[in-house]
Amino acid sequence: MQGGSSGIVYGGLKYQARCIADVRADAGSTTFLAGTLSLKEENEVHLIRLSPGESELVCDGLFYHPNEIWDLKSCPFDHRVFSTVYTSGEGYGAAVWKIPEQHGQSNSPQLEQLFELAGHMGNVLWWPLGKHDKLISIDDRNIFLWNIDSSNKSAKVISQGSADMLPNLRGGAWDPHNHNSIAAISDSSLHLWDLRSMDKSTAIEHAHIRDVDYNPKKQNLIATTEDEFGIRLWDLRMLKHPLKDLPGHSHWTWTVRHNPEYDELLLSAGTDSTVNLWLAQVSSNDSGPDSPSSPKRQEEQLLNSYTDYEDSIYGIAWSSHDPSLFASLSYDGRVVLESVKPYLQRK
């Protein structure tokens, strides 16, 4: 099904942007953080909230950030804390920030830097399901496990894993069902890492994977976006064949996200200026030692395509407060909030 957009548009971002994150720790409202990517101007982080009447997206705070923001994650247990990865000179830096108390002011330009994650970082991961005193940072050659203490503004590397011969680690996801396991992607593969030993194990080889996301409601299930195959669903216990293939976007399929509540709903976005909503049904019968190498593509899996964009879409985020809502961010700085309630009855 093809559709335009009946969503709510937030027009407050003045510059190009790629990063948007749900503020999971804000239990009282649908809230997102978005960060800009301007080469010449002073960059900004916007705290965006859905109004009580659910009719508009309002700026609850605008904060200046010293560098271009390439990755932004909200702390899952403190709504005022978030991390960014940013350009710093010739490389990348990463830091954890705290939003100041605003006392009714709409603009609070001074963020408090709690600590820096030293090194050339490309990605920062928080464990998604509650309070945890660890952080993960990933650069192109290593995975670092940090012990963090926000109250004392301190962070210390407690273990490190090397990618060895893997080309260019580029990101990953932290298993919400097991805080000792992450999936990390490189230019040509995906590996699972045990954070206790920092050893990598099971892998998806010979695949140019751009993104990975765990299903938060079902253990051992992940989704990946790949240049060749589009979107693939996998059972981590049986990685010889994917459970299911879903068609990719007409250009690069950049990102994929499972819904936090409805385990069969999946969002994907790409450089074709489109967000797709999928009904990705899988069962234990979809995989096994006799599975074919080319999984069947079922009909009616694409519930809707949101096409009211004029630029590539690098950021999508479900609302944890209301899982029927999601926000998307196109490269021109346009944030759109959409509802998937019309499609929930099909489940």
PDB file of C-alpha atoms in Angstrom, residues 109-303:
ATOM      1  CA  PRO A 109      21.669  26.560  25.570  1.00  0.00           C
ATOM      2  CA  GLN A 110      24.188  25.056  27.996  1.00  0.00           C
ATOM      3  CA  LEU A 111      24.315  21.273  28.151  1.00  0.00           C
ATOM      4  CA  GLU A 112      26.266  19.713  31.003  1.00  0.00           C
ATOM      5  CA  GLN A 113      28.905  17.243  29.790  1.00  0.00           C
ATOM      6  CA  LEU A 114      28.998  14.429  32.328  1.00  0.00           C
ATOM      7  CA  PHE A 115      31.986  12.653  30.811  1.00  0.00           C
ATOM      8  CA  GLU A 116      33.778  12.002  27.557  1.00  0.00           C
ATOM      9  CA  LEU A 117      34.279   8.549  26.074  1.00  0.00           C
ATOM     10  CA  ALA A 118      37.870   8.938  24.994  1.00  0.00           C
ATOM     11  CA  GLY A 119      38.948   7.547  21.647  1.00  0.00           C
ATOM     12  CA  HIS A 120      37.703   7.624  18.071  1.00  0.00           C
ATOM     13  CA  MET A 121      34.160   6.368  18.469  1.00  0.00           C
ATOM     14  CA  GLY A 122      31.565   5.582  15.864  1.00  0.00           C
ATOM     15  CA  ASN A 123      28.652   4.280  17.934  1.00  0.00           C
ATOM     16  CA  VAL A 124      27.438   4.243  21.551  1.00  0.00           C
ATOM     17  CA  LEU A 125      25.026   1.637  22.957  1.00  0.00           C
ATOM     18  CA  TRP A 126      22.921   1.728  26.140  1.00  0.00           C
ATOM     19  CA  TRP A 127      21.336  -1.454  27.446  1.00  0.00           C
ATOM     20  CA  PRO A 128      17.725  -0.759  26.435  1.00  0.00           C
ATOM     21  CA  LEU A 129      15.664  -2.204  29.277  1.00  0.00           C
ATOM     22  CA  GLY A 130      16.358  -0.265  32.433  1.00  0.00           C
ATOM     23  CA  LYS A 131      19.053   0.958  34.752  1.00  0.00           C
ATOM     24  CA  HIS A 132      22.498  -0.380  34.002  1.00  0.00           C
ATOM     25  CA  ASP A 133      25.897   0.981  35.012  1.00  0.00           C
ATOM     26  CA  LYS A 134      27.568   0.005  31.740  1.00  0.00           C
ATOM     27  CA  LEU A 135      27.922   1.593  28.312  1.00  0.00           C
ATOM     28  CA  ILE A 136      29.358   0.237  25.078  1.00  0.00           C
ATOM     29  CA  SER A 137      31.279   2.258  22.525  1.00  0.00           C
ATOM     30  CA  ILE A 138      32.416   0.977  19.154  1.00  0.00           C
ATOM     31  CA  ASP A 139      35.134   2.321  16.892  1.00  0.00           C
ATOM     32  CA  ASP A 140      36.324   0.827  13.618  1.00  0.00           C
ATOM     33  CA  ARG A 141      38.614  -1.712  15.300  1.00  0.00           C
ATOM     34  CA  ASN A 142      37.409  -2.239  18.894  1.00  0.00           C
ATOM     35  CA  ILE A 143      34.473  -2.675  21.240  1.00  0.00           C
ATOM     36  CA  PHE A 144      34.795  -1.011  24.658  1.00  0.00           C
ATOM     37  CA  LEU A 145      32.747  -1.794  27.765  1.00  0.00           C
ATOM     38  CA  TRP A 146      32.586   1.174  30.134  1.00  0.00           C
ATOM     39  CA  ASN A 147      31.609   1.421  33.779  1.00  0.00           C
ATOM     40  CA  ILE A 148      29.743   4.715  34.175  1.00  0.00           C
ATOM     41  CA  ASP A 149      28.809   6.787  37.207  1.00  0.00           C
ATOM     42  CA  SER A 150      26.712   9.779  36.218  1.00  0.00           C
ATOM     43  CA  SER A 151      26.526  11.178  39.748  1.00  0.00           C
ATOM     44  CA  ASN A 152      30.335  11.388  39.926  1.00  0.00           C
ATOM     45  CA  LYS A 153      30.675  12.267  36.235  1.00  0.00           C
ATOM     46  CA  SER A 154      33.059   9.399  35.593  1.00  0.00           C
ATOM     47  CA  ALA A 155      33.513   6.648  33.009  1.00  0.00           C
ATOM     48  CA  LYS A 156      36.189   3.958  32.890  1.00  0.00           C
ATOM     49  CA  VAL A 157      36.936   1.240  30.340  1.00  0.00           C
ATOM     50  CA  ILE A 158      36.708  -2.129  32.092  1.00  0.00           C
ATOM     51  CA  SER A 159      37.188  -4.408  29.079  1.00  0.00           C
ATOM     52  CA  GLN A 160      37.961  -4.222  25.393  1.00  0.00           C
ATOM     53  CA  GLY A 161      37.503  -6.540  22.435  1.00  0.00           C
ATOM     54  CA  SER A 162      39.452  -6.349  19.201  1.00  0.00           C
ATOM     55  CA  ALA A 163      37.912  -6.894  15.793  1.00  0.00           C
ATOM     56  CA  ASP A 164      41.162  -8.525  14.619  1.00  0.00           C
ATOM     57  CA  MET A 165      40.871  -8.998  10.859  1.00  0.00           C
ATOM     58  CA  LEU A 166      37.279  -7.793  10.524  1.00  0.00           C
ATOM     59  CA  PRO A 167      37.058  -4.732   8.269  1.00  0.00           C
ATOM     60  CA  ASN A 168      35.611  -1.587   9.840  1.00  0.00           C
ATOM     61  CA  LEU A 169      33.227  -2.140  12.727  1.00  0.00           C
ATOM     62  CA  ARG A 170      30.343   0.238  12.055  1.00  0.00           C
ATOM     63  CA  GLY A 171      27.813  -0.167  14.853  1.00  0.00           C
ATOM     64  CA  GLY A 172      25.548  -2.694  16.476  1.00  0.00           C
ATOM     65  CA  ALA A 173      22.778  -3.372  18.979  1.00  0.00           C
ATOM     66  CA  TRP A 174      22.622  -4.558  22.583  1.00  0.00           C
ATOM     67  CA  ASP A 175      20.494  -7.633  23.274  1.00  0.00           C
ATOM     68  CA  PRO A 176      17.553  -6.526  25.486  1.00  0.00           C
ATOM     69  CA  HIS A 177      17.142 -10.114  26.727  1.00  0.00           C
ATOM     70  CA  ASN A 178      20.802 -10.600  27.709  1.00  0.00           C
ATOM     71  CA  HIS A 179      22.986  -7.740  28.914  1.00  0.00           C
ATOM     72  CA  ASN A 180      26.095  -9.834  28.236  1.00  0.00           C
ATOM     73  CA  SER A 181      25.526 -10.023  24.485  1.00  0.00           C
ATOM     74  CA  ILE A 182      25.666  -7.569  21.586  1.00  0.00           C
ATOM     75  CA  ALA A 183      25.494  -7.850  17.817  1.00  0.00           C
ATOM     76  CA  ALA A 184      28.172  -5.807  16.015  1.00  0.00           C
ATOM     77  CA  ILE A 185      28.322  -5.167  12.278  1.00  0.00           C
ATOM     78  CA  SER A 186      31.331  -4.683  10.053  1.00  0.00           C
ATOM     79  CA  ASP A 187      31.622  -3.974   6.331  1.00  0.00           C
ATOM     80  CA  SER A 188      31.076  -7.623   5.446  1.00  0.00           C
ATOM     81  CA  SER A 189      29.565  -9.502   8.411  1.00  0.00           C
ATOM     82  CA  LEU A 190      27.661  -9.524  11.692  1.00  0.00           C
ATOM     83  CA  HIS A 191      29.138 -11.123  14.819  1.00  0.00           C
ATOM     84  CA  LEU A 192      27.735 -11.792  18.275  1.00  0.00           C
ATOM     85  CA  TRP A 193      30.009 -10.744  21.126  1.00  0.00           C
ATOM     86  CA  ASP A 194      30.035 -12.071  24.691  1.00  0.00           C
ATOM     87  CA  LEU A 195      30.828  -9.059  26.892  1.00  0.00           C
ATOM     88  CA  ARG A 196      32.137 -11.252  29.715  1.00  0.00           C
ATOM     89  CA  SER A 197      34.991 -12.658  27.638  1.00  0.00           C
ATOM     90  CA  MET A 198      34.946 -10.122  24.779  1.00  0.00           C
ATOM     91  CA  ASP A 199      34.990 -13.046  22.357  1.00  0.00           C
ATOM     92  CA  LYS A 200      33.023 -12.981  19.119  1.00  0.00           C
ATOM     93  CA  SER A 201      31.123 -16.034  17.994  1.00  0.00           C
ATOM     94  CA  THR A 202      28.249 -16.733  15.641  1.00  0.00           C
ATOM     95  CA  ALA A 203      28.245 -14.699  12.467  1.00  0.00           C
ATOM     96  CA  ILE A 204      26.374 -13.776   9.342  1.00  0.00           C
ATOM     97  CA  GLU A 205      29.145 -13.731   6.745  1.00  0.00           C
ATOM     98  CA  HIS A 206      29.537 -12.077   3.349  1.00  0.00           C
ATOM     99  CA  ALA A 207      26.793  -9.518   3.885  1.00  0.00           C
ATOM    100  CA  HIS A 208      26.997  -5.735   3.665  1.00  0.00           C
ATOM    101  CA  ILE A 209      24.769  -4.986   6.660  1.00  0.00           C
ATOM    102  CA  ARG A 210      23.868  -1.371   7.405  1.00  0.00           C
ATOM    103  CA  ASP A 211      21.774  -1.838  10.555  1.00  0.00           C
ATOM    104  CA  VAL A 212      20.669  -4.446  13.087  1.00  0.00           C
ATOM    105  CA  ASP A 213      17.885  -4.434  15.672  1.00  0.00           C
ATOM    106  CA  TYR A 214      16.757  -6.966  18.271  1.00  0.00           C
ATOM    107  CA  ASN A 215      13.104  -7.896  18.678  1.00  0.00           C
ATOM    108  CA  PRO A 216      12.369  -6.607  22.219  1.00  0.00           C
ATOM    109  CA  LYS A 217       9.467  -9.026  22.758  1.00  0.00           C
ATOM    110  CA  LYS A 218      10.939 -12.261  21.390  1.00  0.00           C
ATOM    111  CA  GLN A 219      14.329 -13.689  22.292  1.00  0.00           C
ATOM    112  CA  ASN A 220      16.890 -14.646  19.621  1.00  0.00           C
ATOM    113  CA  LEU A 221      15.198 -12.687  16.837  1.00  0.00           C
ATOM    114  CA  ILE A 222      16.944  -9.858  14.984  1.00  0.00           C
ATOM    115  CA  ALA A 223      16.332  -7.834  11.859  1.00  0.00           C
ATOM    116  CA  THR A 224      19.071  -6.609   9.527  1.00  0.00           C
ATOM    117  CA  THR A 225      19.193  -4.269   6.559  1.00  0.00           C
ATOM    118  CA  GLU A 226      21.466  -5.341   3.721  1.00  0.00           C
ATOM    119  CA  ASP A 227      22.418  -3.769   0.423  1.00  0.00           C
ATOM    120  CA  GLU A 228      21.764  -6.937  -1.580  1.00  0.00           C
ATOM    121  CA  PHE A 229      18.738  -8.495   0.137  1.00  0.00           C
ATOM    122  CA  GLY A 230      16.918  -5.582   1.753  1.00  0.00           C
ATOM    123  CA  ILE A 231      15.476  -6.581   5.142  1.00  0.00           C
ATOM    124  CA  ARG A 232      16.141  -9.989   6.648  1.00  0.00           C
ATOM    125  CA  LEU A 233      14.793 -11.581   9.830  1.00  0.00           C
ATOM    126  CA  TRP A 234      17.034 -14.057  11.649  1.00  0.00           C
ATOM    127  CA  ASP A 235      16.950 -16.564  14.488  1.00  0.00           C
ATOM    128  CA  LEU A 236      20.292 -16.235  16.273  1.00  0.00           C
ATOM    129  CA  ARG A 237      20.317 -19.960  17.025  1.00  0.00           C
ATOM    130  CA  MET A 238      20.131 -20.846  13.313  1.00  0.00           C
ATOM    131  CA  LEU A 239      21.986 -18.343  11.175  1.00  0.00           C
ATOM    132  CA  LYS A 240      22.533 -20.573   8.169  1.00  0.00           C
ATOM    133  CA  HIS A 241      19.367 -19.183   6.558  1.00  0.00           C
ATOM    134  CA  PRO A 242      17.208 -16.151   7.418  1.00  0.00           C
ATOM    135  CA  LEU A 243      13.688 -16.702   8.696  1.00  0.00           C
ATOM    136  CA  LYS A 244      12.263 -14.264   6.196  1.00  0.00           C
ATOM    137  CA  ASP A 245      13.194 -11.751   3.527  1.00  0.00           C
ATOM    138  CA  LEU A 246      11.336  -8.475   3.065  1.00  0.00           C
ATOM    139  CA  PRO A 247      11.918  -6.285   0.015  1.00  0.00           C
ATOM    140  CA  GLY A 248      14.345  -3.449   0.503  1.00  0.00           C
ATOM    141  CA  HIS A 249      13.906   0.162  -0.494  1.00  0.00           C
ATOM    142  CA  SER A 250      14.478   1.330  -4.048  1.00  0.00           C
ATOM    143  CA  HIS A 251      17.799   2.816  -2.946  1.00  0.00           C
ATOM    144  CA  TRP A 252      19.804   1.932   0.185  1.00  0.00           C
ATOM    145  CA  THR A 253      17.795   0.434   3.043  1.00  0.00           C
ATOM    146  CA  TRP A 254      19.399   2.316   5.875  1.00  0.00           C
ATOM    147  CA  THR A 255      17.702   1.446   9.159  1.00  0.00           C
ATOM    148  CA  VAL A 256      15.198  -0.966  10.710  1.00  0.00           C
ATOM    149  CA  ARG A 257      13.333  -0.886  14.059  1.00  0.00           C
ATOM    150  CA  HIS A 258      11.062  -3.350  15.847  1.00  0.00           C
ATOM    151  CA  ASN A 259       8.023  -1.965  17.619  1.00  0.00           C
ATOM    152  CA  PRO A 260       8.516  -1.989  21.422  1.00  0.00           C
ATOM    153  CA  GLU A 261       5.116  -3.603  22.075  1.00  0.00           C
ATOM    154  CA  TYR A 262       3.694  -5.179  18.909  1.00  0.00           C
ATOM    155  CA  ASP A 263       6.323  -7.798  18.105  1.00  0.00           C
ATOM    156  CA  GLU A 264       5.333  -8.291  14.458  1.00  0.00           C
ATOM    157  CA  LEU A 265       5.438  -4.609  13.465  1.00  0.00           C
ATOM    158  CA  LEU A 266       8.627  -3.373  11.843  1.00  0.00           C
ATOM    159  CA  LEU A 267       9.724  -0.020  10.420  1.00  0.00           C
ATOM    160  CA  SER A 268      12.358   0.503   7.755  1.00  0.00           C
ATOM    161  CA  ALA A 269      13.701   3.680   6.174  1.00  0.00           C
ATOM    162  CA  GLY A 270      16.097   4.466   3.396  1.00  0.00           C
ATOM    163  CA  THR A 271      17.686   6.892   1.022  1.00  0.00           C
ATOM    164  CA  ASP A 272      14.657   6.657  -1.266  1.00  0.00           C
ATOM    165  CA  SER A 273      12.842   9.160   1.011  1.00  0.00           C
ATOM    166  CA  THR A 274      10.403   6.505   2.230  1.00  0.00           C
ATOM    167  CA  VAL A 275       9.441   4.863   5.528  1.00  0.00           C
ATOM    168  CA  ASN A 276       7.858   1.404   5.247  1.00  0.00           C
ATOM    169  CA  LEU A 277       5.644  -0.283   7.840  1.00  0.00           C
ATOM    170  CA  TRP A 278       5.798  -4.090   7.758  1.00  0.00           C
ATOM    171  CA  LEU A 279       3.817  -6.923   9.284  1.00  0.00           C
ATOM    172  CA  ALA A 280       6.708  -9.333   9.801  1.00  0.00           C
ATOM    173  CA  GLN A 281       5.172 -12.577  10.997  1.00  0.00           C
ATOM    174  CA  VAL A 282       7.567 -15.376  11.849  1.00  0.00           C
ATOM    175  CA  SER A 283       7.073 -18.712  13.562  1.00  0.00           C
ATOM    176  CA  SER A 284       9.191 -21.645  14.646  1.00  0.00           C
ATOM    177  CA  ASN A 285       8.269 -23.328  11.352  1.00  0.00           C
ATOM    178  CA  ASP A 286       9.960 -20.604   9.311  1.00  0.00           C
ATOM    179  CA  SER A 287      13.452 -21.880   9.985  1.00  0.00           C
ATOM    180  CA  GLY A 288      15.245 -25.149  10.335  1.00  0.00           C
ATOM    181  CA  PRO A 289      17.959 -27.346   8.859  1.00  0.00           C
ATOM    182  CA  ASP A 290      15.879 -27.957   5.706  1.00  0.00           C
ATOM    183  CA  SER A 291      15.019 -24.312   5.088  1.00  0.00           C
ATOM    184  CA  PRO A 292      15.595 -23.189   1.514  1.00  0.00           C
ATOM    185  CA  SER A 293      18.326 -20.716   0.779  1.00  0.00           C
ATOM    186  CA  SER A 294      15.751 -18.255  -0.619  1.00  0.00           C
ATOM    187  CA  PRO A 295      13.011 -17.673   1.986  1.00  0.00           C
ATOM    188  CA  LYS A 296       9.503 -17.078   0.691  1.00  0.00           C
ATOM    189  CA  ARG A 297       8.221 -13.525   0.527  1.00  0.00           C
ATOM    190  CA  GLN A 298       4.640 -13.540   1.770  1.00  0.00           C
ATOM    191  CA  GLU A 299       2.050 -11.219   0.330  1.00  0.00           C
ATOM    192  CA  GLU A 300       0.463  -8.395   2.317  1.00  0.00           C
ATOM    193  CA  GLN A 301       3.527  -7.849   4.467  1.00  0.00           C
ATOM    194  CA  LEU A 302       3.880  -4.191   3.514  1.00  0.00           C
ATOM    195  CA  LEU A 303       1.182  -2.376   5.472  1.00  0.00           C
TER     196      LEU A 303
END
